[in-house]
mmCIF file of C-alpha atoms and ligand atoms in Angstrom:
data_model
loop_
_atom_site.group_PDB
_atom_site.id
_atom_site.type_symbol
_atom_site.label_atom_id
_atom_site.label_comp_id
_atom_site.label_asym_id
_atom_site.label_seq_id
_atom_site.Cartn_x
_atom_site.Cartn_y
_atom_site.Cartn_z
ATOM 1 C CA MET A 1 -86.261 60.125 -169.974
ATOM 2 C CA THR A 2 -87.497 60.749 -173.492
ATOM 3 C CA THR A 3 -86.435 64.229 -174.460
ATOM 4 C CA THR A 4 -87.236 64.134 -178.103
ATOM 5 C CA GLN A 5 -90.096 63.116 -180.322
ATOM 6 C CA ASN A 6 -88.909 62.800 -183.969
ATOM 7 C CA ASN A 7 -86.668 65.864 -184.049
ATOM 8 C CA ARG A 8 -88.759 67.874 -181.543
ATOM 9 C CA VAL A 9 -87.046 68.665 -178.236
ATOM 10 C CA LEU A 10 -89.594 68.306 -175.426
ATOM 11 C CA GLY A 11 -89.018 70.711 -172.515
ATOM 12 C CA LYS A 12 -91.446 69.176 -170.059
ATOM 13 C CA PRO A 13 -89.647 65.875 -169.239
ATOM 14 C CA VAL A 14 -86.347 67.785 -168.741
ATOM 15 C CA ALA A 15 -88.090 70.482 -166.654
ATOM 16 C CA ASP A 16 -89.843 67.796 -164.574
ATOM 17 C CA LYS A 17 -86.492 66.186 -163.805
ATOM 18 C CA ILE A 18 -85.031 69.520 -162.718
ATOM 19 C CA MET A 19 -88.129 70.177 -160.578
ATOM 20 C CA ALA A 20 -87.718 66.765 -158.914
ATOM 21 C CA GLU A 21 -84.080 67.502 -158.148
ATOM 22 C CA ALA A 22 -85.062 70.906 -156.726
ATOM 23 C CA GLY A 23 -87.772 69.224 -154.606
ATOM 24 C CA GLU A 24 -85.270 66.639 -153.296
ATOM 25 C CA ARG A 25 -82.792 69.363 -152.393
ATOM 26 C CA ALA A 26 -85.493 71.451 -150.660
ATOM 27 C CA ALA A 27 -86.514 68.387 -148.579
ATOM 28 C CA GLN A 28 -82.860 67.722 -147.641
ATOM 29 C CA ILE A 29 -82.411 71.363 -146.544
ATOM 30 C CA ILE A 30 -85.499 71.228 -144.368
ATOM 31 C CA LYS A 31 -84.424 67.898 -142.891
ATOM 32 C CA GLN A 32 -80.956 69.110 -142.047
ATOM 33 C CA THR A 33 -81.739 72.676 -140.856
ATOM 34 C CA GLY A 34 -85.485 72.894 -140.212
ATOM 35 C CA ILE A 35 -85.465 75.879 -142.603
ATOM 36 C CA ALA A 36 -87.296 75.856 -145.894
ATOM 37 C CA PRO A 37 -85.696 77.426 -148.957
ATOM 38 C CA CYS A 38 -87.548 80.669 -149.493
ATOM 39 C CA LEU A 39 -88.148 82.743 -152.661
ATOM 40 C CA ALA A 40 -89.383 86.317 -152.246
ATOM 41 C CA THR A 41 -91.054 87.923 -155.264
ATOM 42 C CA VAL A 42 -91.635 91.630 -155.650
ATOM 43 C CA LEU A 43 -94.134 93.087 -158.106
ATOM 44 C CA VAL A 44 -94.711 96.763 -158.684
ATOM 45 C CA GLY A 45 -97.960 97.797 -160.300
ATOM 46 C CA GLU A 46 -100.871 96.072 -161.949
ATOM 47 C CA ASP A 47 -99.559 94.587 -165.220
ATOM 48 C CA PRO A 48 -101.911 91.575 -165.724
ATOM 49 C CA SER A 49 -99.286 89.335 -167.350
ATOM 50 C CA SER A 50 -96.884 90.027 -164.505
ATOM 51 C CA HIS A 51 -99.576 88.933 -161.979
ATOM 52 C CA THR A 52 -99.993 85.700 -163.948
ATOM 53 C CA TYR A 53 -96.202 85.046 -164.067
ATOM 54 C CA ILE A 54 -95.942 85.632 -160.308
ATOM 55 C CA ARG A 55 -98.812 83.190 -159.683
ATOM 56 C CA MET A 56 -97.016 80.578 -161.805
ATOM 57 C CA LYS A 57 -93.799 81.092 -159.848
ATOM 58 C CA HIS A 58 -95.545 80.646 -156.498
ATOM 59 C CA ASN A 59 -97.323 77.531 -157.753
ATOM 60 C CA ARG A 60 -94.014 76.031 -158.824
ATOM 61 C CA CYS A 61 -92.520 76.872 -155.379
ATOM 62 C CA LYS A 62 -95.312 75.001 -153.721
ATOM 63 C CA GLN A 63 -94.760 72.037 -156.020
ATOM 64 C CA ALA A 64 -91.028 71.915 -155.101
ATOM 65 C CA GLY A 65 -91.521 72.418 -151.326
ATOM 66 C CA ILE A 66 -90.053 75.921 -151.458
ATOM 67 C CA GLU A 67 -91.566 78.596 -149.306
ATOM 68 C CA SER A 68 -92.557 81.745 -151.161
ATOM 69 C CA ARG A 69 -93.423 85.220 -150.034
ATOM 70 C CA HIS A 70 -94.949 87.819 -152.244
ATOM 71 C CA PHE A 71 -94.721 91.633 -151.974
ATOM 72 C CA HIS A 72 -97.040 93.695 -154.147
ATOM 73 C CA LEU A 73 -96.188 97.439 -154.269
ATOM 74 C CA ASP A 74 -98.582 99.868 -155.828
ATOM 75 C CA ASP A 75 -98.143 101.691 -159.170
ATOM 76 C CA SER A 76 -96.858 104.898 -157.519
ATOM 77 C CA THR A 77 -93.927 103.206 -155.779
ATOM 78 C CA THR A 78 -90.700 105.181 -155.994
ATOM 79 C CA THR A 79 -87.242 103.818 -156.677
ATOM 80 C CA GLU A 80 -86.309 104.582 -153.048
ATOM 81 C CA GLN A 81 -89.281 102.607 -151.667
ATOM 82 C CA LEU A 82 -88.523 99.642 -153.916
ATOM 83 C CA VAL A 83 -84.807 99.785 -153.068
ATOM 84 C CA ALA A 84 -85.717 99.859 -149.407
ATOM 85 C CA LYS A 85 -88.003 96.770 -149.694
ATOM 86 C CA ILE A 86 -85.399 94.770 -151.620
ATOM 87 C CA THR A 87 -82.631 95.801 -149.232
ATOM 88 C CA GLU A 88 -84.790 94.501 -146.341
ATOM 89 C CA LEU A 89 -85.303 91.179 -148.082
ATOM 90 C CA GLY A 90 -81.565 91.015 -148.822
ATOM 91 C CA ALA A 91 -80.883 91.300 -145.115
ATOM 92 C CA ASP A 92 -83.497 88.711 -144.154
ATOM 93 C CA GLU A 93 -81.740 85.452 -143.300
ATOM 94 C CA LEU A 94 -84.921 83.467 -143.960
ATOM 95 C CA VAL A 95 -85.122 84.688 -147.590
ATOM 96 C CA HIS A 96 -82.718 82.864 -149.914
ATOM 97 C CA GLY A 97 -83.822 84.137 -153.362
ATOM 98 C CA ILE A 98 -85.211 87.452 -154.516
ATOM 99 C CA LEU A 99 -87.024 88.059 -157.788
ATOM 100 C CA LEU A 100 -88.171 91.481 -158.934
ATOM 101 C CA GLN A 101 -90.831 90.962 -161.643
ATOM 102 C CA HIS A 102 -90.130 92.836 -164.901
ATOM 103 C CA PRO A 103 -91.361 95.378 -166.123
ATOM 104 C CA VAL A 104 -91.559 98.027 -163.368
ATOM 105 C CA PRO A 105 -93.394 101.314 -163.899
ATOM 106 C CA ASP A 106 -91.548 104.102 -165.744
ATOM 107 C CA GLN A 107 -90.762 106.204 -162.648
ATOM 108 C CA VAL A 108 -88.777 103.361 -161.099
ATOM 109 C CA ASP A 109 -85.056 102.869 -161.858
ATOM 110 C CA GLU A 110 -85.056 99.094 -162.431
ATOM 111 C CA ARG A 111 -81.318 98.813 -162.471
ATOM 112 C CA ALA A 112 -80.993 100.532 -159.117
ATOM 113 C CA ALA A 113 -83.532 98.054 -157.673
ATOM 114 C CA PHE A 114 -81.812 95.009 -159.221
ATOM 115 C CA GLU A 115 -78.421 96.100 -157.913
ATOM 116 C CA VAL A 116 -79.435 95.906 -154.242
ATOM 117 C CA ILE A 117 -80.196 92.166 -154.630
ATOM 118 C CA PRO A 118 -77.207 90.427 -153.079
ATOM 119 C CA VAL A 119 -75.539 88.239 -155.741
ATOM 120 C CA SER A 120 -75.958 85.204 -153.435
ATOM 121 C CA LYS A 121 -79.775 85.743 -153.558
ATOM 122 C CA ASP A 122 -79.977 86.757 -157.252
ATOM 123 C CA VAL A 123 -81.619 83.497 -158.402
ATOM 124 C CA ASP A 124 -82.954 85.214 -161.571
ATOM 125 C CA GLY A 125 -79.488 86.294 -162.642
ATOM 126 C CA VAL A 126 -80.251 89.983 -163.169
ATOM 127 C CA THR A 127 -77.460 91.751 -161.374
ATOM 128 C CA TYR A 128 -74.167 92.997 -162.795
ATOM 129 C CA GLY A 129 -72.414 90.708 -160.270
ATOM 130 C CA SER A 130 -74.177 87.640 -161.516
ATOM 131 C CA PHE A 131 -73.662 88.530 -165.130
ATOM 132 C CA ALA A 132 -69.940 89.143 -164.623
ATOM 133 C CA ARG A 133 -69.429 85.845 -162.826
ATOM 134 C CA MET A 134 -71.253 83.996 -165.589
ATOM 135 C CA TRP A 135 -69.190 85.862 -168.278
ATOM 136 C CA PHE A 136 -65.938 85.175 -166.433
ATOM 137 C CA ASP A 137 -66.890 81.535 -165.937
ATOM 138 C CA GLU A 138 -66.702 81.814 -162.156
ATOM 139 C CA SER A 139 -68.958 80.339 -159.495
ATOM 140 C CA GLY A 140 -70.879 82.261 -156.843
ATOM 141 C CA GLY A 141 -73.659 83.645 -159.029
ATOM 142 C CA PHE A 142 -76.575 82.319 -161.017
ATOM 143 C CA PRO A 143 -77.204 82.701 -164.739
ATOM 144 C CA SER A 144 -80.365 84.120 -166.168
ATOM 145 C CA CYS A 145 -82.987 81.326 -166.097
ATOM 146 C CA THR A 146 -84.103 80.965 -169.772
ATOM 147 C CA PRO A 147 -80.612 80.788 -171.192
ATOM 148 C CA ALA A 148 -79.637 78.324 -168.472
ATOM 149 C CA GLY A 149 -82.764 76.329 -169.377
ATOM 150 C CA ILE A 150 -81.656 76.204 -173.019
ATOM 151 C CA ILE A 151 -78.238 74.870 -171.955
ATOM 152 C CA GLY A 152 -80.172 72.245 -169.863
ATOM 153 C CA LEU A 153 -82.090 71.193 -172.955
ATOM 154 C CA LEU A 154 -78.971 70.992 -175.104
ATOM 155 C CA ASP A 155 -77.290 68.832 -172.406
ATOM 156 C CA ALA A 156 -80.310 66.580 -172.116
ATOM 157 C CA CYS A 157 -80.129 66.007 -175.872
ATOM 158 C CA GLU A 158 -76.354 65.491 -175.658
ATOM 159 C CA VAL A 159 -75.708 68.207 -178.201
ATOM 160 C CA SER A 160 -71.985 68.786 -178.501
ATOM 161 C CA LEU A 161 -71.100 72.493 -178.435
ATOM 162 C CA LYS A 162 -67.310 72.438 -178.408
ATOM 163 C CA GLY A 163 -65.929 74.151 -181.493
ATOM 164 C CA LYS A 164 -69.423 74.484 -183.041
ATOM 165 C CA ARG A 165 -70.752 77.675 -184.540
ATOM 166 C CA ALA A 166 -73.618 79.117 -182.535
ATOM 167 C CA VAL A 167 -75.673 82.124 -183.681
ATOM 168 C CA VAL A 168 -77.762 83.874 -181.081
ATOM 169 C CA ILE A 169 -80.383 86.237 -182.491
ATOM 170 C CA GLY A 170 -81.103 88.929 -179.878
ATOM 171 C CA ARG A 171 -78.856 90.709 -177.422
ATOM 172 C CA SER A 172 -81.111 91.497 -174.471
ATOM 173 C CA PRO A 173 -79.583 91.407 -170.953
ATOM 174 C CA ILE A 174 -81.856 88.505 -169.836
ATOM 175 C CA LEU A 175 -81.645 86.360 -172.949
ATOM 176 C CA GLY A 176 -79.310 87.016 -175.856
ATOM 177 C CA LYS A 177 -76.229 88.219 -173.942
ATOM 178 C CA PRO A 178 -76.249 85.635 -171.118
ATOM 179 C CA MET A 179 -77.016 82.924 -173.771
ATOM 180 C CA ALA A 180 -73.904 83.912 -175.678
ATOM 181 C CA GLY A 181 -71.813 83.804 -172.479
ATOM 182 C CA LEU A 182 -73.047 80.326 -171.522
ATOM 183 C CA LEU A 183 -72.388 78.998 -175.030
ATOM 184 C CA LEU A 184 -68.949 80.522 -175.027
ATOM 185 C CA ALA A 185 -68.223 78.800 -171.720
ATOM 186 C CA ARG A 186 -69.083 75.523 -173.495
ATOM 187 C CA HIS A 187 -66.457 76.403 -176.156
ATOM 188 C CA ALA A 188 -68.877 77.194 -178.947
ATOM 189 C CA THR A 189 -67.827 79.874 -181.447
ATOM 190 C CA VAL A 190 -70.519 82.426 -180.838
ATOM 191 C CA THR A 191 -71.995 85.198 -183.014
ATOM 192 C CA ILE A 192 -74.561 87.545 -181.510
ATOM 193 C CA CYS A 193 -77.030 89.162 -183.994
ATOM 194 C CA HIS A 194 -79.416 91.981 -183.450
ATOM 195 C CA SER A 195 -81.663 94.418 -185.305
ATOM 196 C CA ARG A 196 -78.689 96.089 -187.078
ATOM 197 C CA THR A 197 -77.070 92.858 -188.300
ATOM 198 C CA GLU A 198 -76.578 92.923 -192.069
ATOM 199 C CA ASP A 199 -77.801 89.978 -194.069
ATOM 200 C CA LEU A 200 -78.986 87.981 -191.101
ATOM 201 C CA PRO A 201 -80.002 84.948 -193.128
ATOM 202 C CA SER A 202 -76.433 84.396 -194.363
ATOM 203 C CA VAL A 203 -75.059 84.614 -190.786
ATOM 204 C CA VAL A 204 -77.661 82.164 -189.537
ATOM 205 C CA ARG A 205 -76.824 79.792 -192.437
ATOM 206 C CA GLU A 206 -73.302 79.319 -190.932
ATOM 207 C CA ALA A 207 -74.704 78.058 -187.603
ATOM 208 C CA ASP A 208 -74.667 74.532 -186.171
ATOM 209 C CA LEU A 209 -76.877 75.959 -183.383
ATOM 210 C CA VAL A 210 -79.355 78.784 -183.733
ATOM 211 C CA VAL A 211 -80.939 80.389 -180.614
ATOM 212 C CA ALA A 212 -83.805 82.713 -181.492
ATOM 213 C CA ALA A 213 -84.546 85.377 -178.831
ATOM 214 C CA VAL A 214 -86.067 88.145 -181.012
ATOM 215 C CA GLY A 215 -89.638 88.754 -179.893
ATOM 216 C CA ILE A 216 -91.002 88.591 -183.544
ATOM 217 C CA PRO A 217 -93.420 85.725 -184.290
ATOM 218 C CA ASN A 218 -92.194 83.149 -186.793
ATOM 219 C CA PHE A 219 -89.129 85.279 -187.634
ATOM 220 C CA VAL A 220 -86.519 82.599 -188.475
ATOM 221 C CA LYS A 221 -87.274 80.835 -191.774
ATOM 222 C CA GLY A 222 -86.305 77.356 -192.895
ATOM 223 C CA ASP A 223 -84.308 78.585 -195.859
ATOM 224 C CA TRP A 224 -81.998 80.503 -193.474
ATOM 225 C CA LEU A 225 -80.783 77.271 -191.849
ATOM 226 C CA LYS A 226 -77.919 75.014 -192.500
ATOM 227 C CA PRO A 227 -79.351 71.498 -192.936
ATOM 228 C CA GLY A 228 -78.965 69.454 -189.746
ATOM 229 C CA CYS A 229 -78.511 72.405 -187.394
ATOM 230 C CA VAL A 230 -80.104 72.593 -183.899
ATOM 231 C CA VAL A 231 -82.692 75.299 -183.362
ATOM 232 C CA MET A 232 -83.676 76.589 -179.864
ATOM 233 C CA ASP A 233 -86.650 78.929 -179.924
ATOM 234 C CA ALA A 234 -86.841 81.136 -176.790
ATOM 235 C CA GLY A 235 -89.604 83.195 -178.321
ATOM 236 C CA TYR A 236 -92.933 83.483 -176.554
ATOM 237 C CA ASN A 237 -95.258 85.783 -178.481
ATOM 238 C CA PRO A 238 -98.978 86.399 -177.966
ATOM 239 C CA GLY A 239 -100.991 83.370 -179.064
ATOM 240 C CA ASN A 240 -98.206 80.976 -177.938
ATOM 241 C CA VAL A 241 -96.156 81.592 -181.080
ATOM 242 C CA GLY A 242 -92.408 81.276 -181.182
ATOM 243 C CA ASP A 243 -89.741 83.341 -182.908
ATOM 244 C CA VAL A 244 -89.025 80.418 -185.267
ATOM 245 C CA ASP A 245 -91.255 79.507 -188.181
ATOM 246 C CA PHE A 246 -91.617 75.905 -187.034
ATOM 247 C CA GLU A 247 -93.313 74.680 -190.202
ATOM 248 C CA SER A 248 -90.431 75.621 -192.547
ATOM 249 C CA CYS A 249 -87.596 75.037 -189.985
ATOM 250 C CA ALA A 250 -88.588 71.596 -188.592
ATOM 251 C CA PRO A 251 -87.832 69.713 -191.801
ATOM 252 C CA VAL A 252 -84.368 71.322 -192.105
ATOM 253 C CA ALA A 253 -83.201 71.071 -188.428
ATOM 254 C CA SER A 254 -81.836 67.941 -186.769
ATOM 255 C CA LEU A 255 -83.389 69.090 -183.440
ATOM 256 C CA ILE A 256 -85.837 71.926 -182.796
ATOM 257 C CA THR A 257 -87.858 73.157 -179.854
ATOM 258 C CA PRO A 258 -91.586 73.634 -180.426
ATOM 259 C CA VAL A 259 -93.571 76.540 -178.911
ATOM 260 C CA PRO A 260 -95.273 75.860 -176.637
ATOM 261 C CA GLY A 261 -93.608 72.949 -174.897
ATOM 262 C CA GLY A 262 -89.935 73.454 -175.754
ATOM 263 C CA VAL A 263 -87.891 76.097 -173.940
ATOM 264 C CA GLY A 264 -90.882 77.490 -172.030
ATOM 265 C CA PRO A 265 -91.149 74.913 -169.220
ATOM 266 C CA MET A 266 -87.420 75.152 -168.477
ATOM 267 C CA THR A 267 -87.386 78.763 -167.191
ATOM 268 C CA LEU A 268 -89.354 78.156 -163.968
ATOM 269 C CA ALA A 269 -87.694 74.794 -163.323
ATOM 270 C CA VAL A 270 -84.287 76.549 -163.431
ATOM 271 C CA LEU A 271 -85.592 79.286 -161.108
ATOM 272 C CA MET A 272 -86.695 76.655 -158.544
ATOM 273 C CA ASN A 273 -83.428 74.792 -158.812
ATOM 274 C CA GLN A 274 -81.359 77.961 -158.380
ATOM 275 C CA THR A 275 -83.454 78.948 -155.343
ATOM 276 C CA THR A 276 -82.655 75.651 -153.617
ATOM 277 C CA LEU A 277 -78.986 75.938 -154.596
ATOM 278 C CA ALA A 278 -78.929 79.493 -153.161
ATOM 279 C CA ALA A 279 -80.546 78.258 -149.887
ATOM 280 C CA ALA A 280 -78.073 75.408 -149.601
ATOM 281 C CA ALA A 281 -75.100 77.770 -150.109
ATOM 282 C CA GLN A 282 -76.417 80.318 -147.583
ATOM 283 C CA LEU A 283 -77.048 77.612 -145.038
ATOM 284 C CA ASN A 284 -73.511 76.198 -145.567
ATOM 285 C CA LEU A 285 -74.723 72.841 -146.770
ATOM 286 C CA SER A 286 -72.277 71.454 -149.220
ATOM 287 C CA GLY A 287 -72.892 68.585 -151.593
ATOM 288 C CA ILE A 288 -76.672 68.663 -151.773
HETATM 289 P P1 NAP B 1 -86.031 92.043 -176.263
HETATM 290 O O1 NAP B 1 -85.488 92.622 -175.037
HETATM 291 O O2 NAP B 1 -87.118 92.785 -176.997
HETATM 292 O O3 NAP B 1 -84.840 91.805 -177.272
HETATM 293 C C1 NAP B 1 -85.049 91.421 -178.584
HETATM 294 C C2 NAP B 1 -83.767 91.336 -179.344
HETATM 295 O O4 NAP B 1 -84.050 90.959 -180.678
HETATM 296 C C3 NAP B 1 -82.997 92.661 -179.375
HETATM 297 O O5 NAP B 1 -81.646 92.449 -179.100
HETATM 298 C C4 NAP B 1 -83.187 93.145 -180.778
HETATM 299 O O6 NAP B 1 -82.115 93.827 -181.354
HETATM 300 C C5 NAP B 1 -83.363 91.840 -181.562
HETATM 301 N N1 NAP B 1 -84.104 92.039 -182.755
HETATM 302 C C6 NAP B 1 -85.270 92.723 -182.930
HETATM 303 N N2 NAP B 1 -85.621 92.797 -184.218
HETATM 304 C C7 NAP B 1 -84.641 92.094 -184.913
HETATM 305 C C8 NAP B 1 -84.441 91.864 -186.246
HETATM 306 N N3 NAP B 1 -85.293 92.239 -187.214
HETATM 307 N N4 NAP B 1 -83.327 91.115 -186.609
HETATM 308 C C9 NAP B 1 -82.480 90.722 -185.670
HETATM 309 N N5 NAP B 1 -82.602 90.936 -184.360
HETATM 310 C C10 NAP B 1 -83.692 91.635 -183.962
HETATM 311 O O7 NAP B 1 -86.641 90.586 -176.059
HETATM 312 P P2 NAP B 1 -86.206 89.470 -175.003
HETATM 313 O O8 NAP B 1 -86.729 89.853 -173.628
HETATM 314 O O9 NAP B 1 -84.822 89.091 -175.145
HETATM 315 O O10 NAP B 1 -87.135 88.269 -175.517
HETATM 316 C C11 NAP B 1 -86.944 87.640 -176.735
HETATM 317 C C12 NAP B 1 -88.036 86.592 -176.939
HETATM 318 O O11 NAP B 1 -87.885 85.649 -175.897
HETATM 319 C C13 NAP B 1 -89.475 87.125 -176.819
HETATM 320 O O12 NAP B 1 -90.263 86.381 -177.697
HETATM 321 C C14 NAP B 1 -89.858 86.807 -175.382
HETATM 322 O O13 NAP B 1 -91.223 86.712 -175.223
HETATM 323 C C15 NAP B 1 -89.128 85.529 -175.162
HETATM 324 N N6 NAP B 1 -88.838 85.258 -173.744
HETATM 325 C C16 NAP B 1 -89.133 84.002 -173.320
HETATM 326 C C17 NAP B 1 -88.893 83.620 -171.997
HETATM 327 C C18 NAP B 1 -89.209 82.265 -171.543
HETATM 328 O O14 NAP B 1 -89.354 82.065 -170.366
HETATM 329 N N7 NAP B 1 -89.364 81.292 -172.423
HETATM 330 C C19 NAP B 1 -88.293 84.560 -171.108
HETATM 331 C C20 NAP B 1 -87.962 85.826 -171.581
HETATM 332 C C21 NAP B 1 -88.282 86.147 -172.893
HETATM 333 P P3 NAP B 1 -81.613 95.303 -180.787
HETATM 334 O O15 NAP B 1 -80.900 95.022 -179.522
HETATM 335 O O16 NAP B 1 -80.768 95.802 -181.861
HETATM 336 O O17 NAP B 1 -82.887 96.104 -180.563
#
């Protein structure tokens, strides 16, 4: 598998391999139990990007041989109604993974809805229970998909993390914070930066690994980087632009993910993989 081209880290070959593994596991589960792994997605409202993301998720399920069910609730849905729907899916033995599409309308308490997803079915890694397991380095939960995908890319490129300085820019619950936890579990020395960090460029300059999860196009500049560092760009801004200024950073970094085609393809592959792992665990199939 070629995972790099010059110093560009290519997400697609790594994501394809994970998808193939998820597909094989799904086939094994069906063969052994007659039950297909199943992902249930819930979308509240009419956000056009959310509809696109849901479609992409269902297409990937199909590709991996995973059954998918979709529940679309209207804009006026209350927290109680959403909680009731997710609770019902949590109790359904034929549903192995549950994903609530973000964002939900303002009147809905998203956290209350997330927290009724059983940890065993939280394949998107959004619940407190999943986060705590990840942070405490314990099994039984799933990490958030994009950070897990970044770890997958680093592993595919055989980047050694032990003892290395990692700087994560961004502290969101789905990206920056879980990323920091996963890097810590790999024995990196981790610094988390955010909008109040003073003199960000000098902090970034200390890093052997920089993960950008900021949401500002072309934010990280080449002259902030230590020569030879590894740069992972989680950013996905309108117009397919990352959070890293690729032009100035690529000549300085030893490895760098482009946008598109770097971190992006990993997220859905990890989601599919985690759905099949959740199904295998719920169906008491070990070792597949
Ligand atoms: P978010 O919730 O908006 O968080 C952004 C983080 O960046 C916050 O912690 C914020 O700090 C920090 N930040 C903002 N301005 C900054 C500045 N000037 N200096 C330093 N830090 C700053 O965004 P997110 O959901 O984590 O997403 C981050 C990026 O990843 C976006 O481009 C998003 O599109 C992308 N993304 C990609 C995928 C994928 O599948 N590839 C999935 C999810 C997200 P404060 O906490 O202080 O506000």
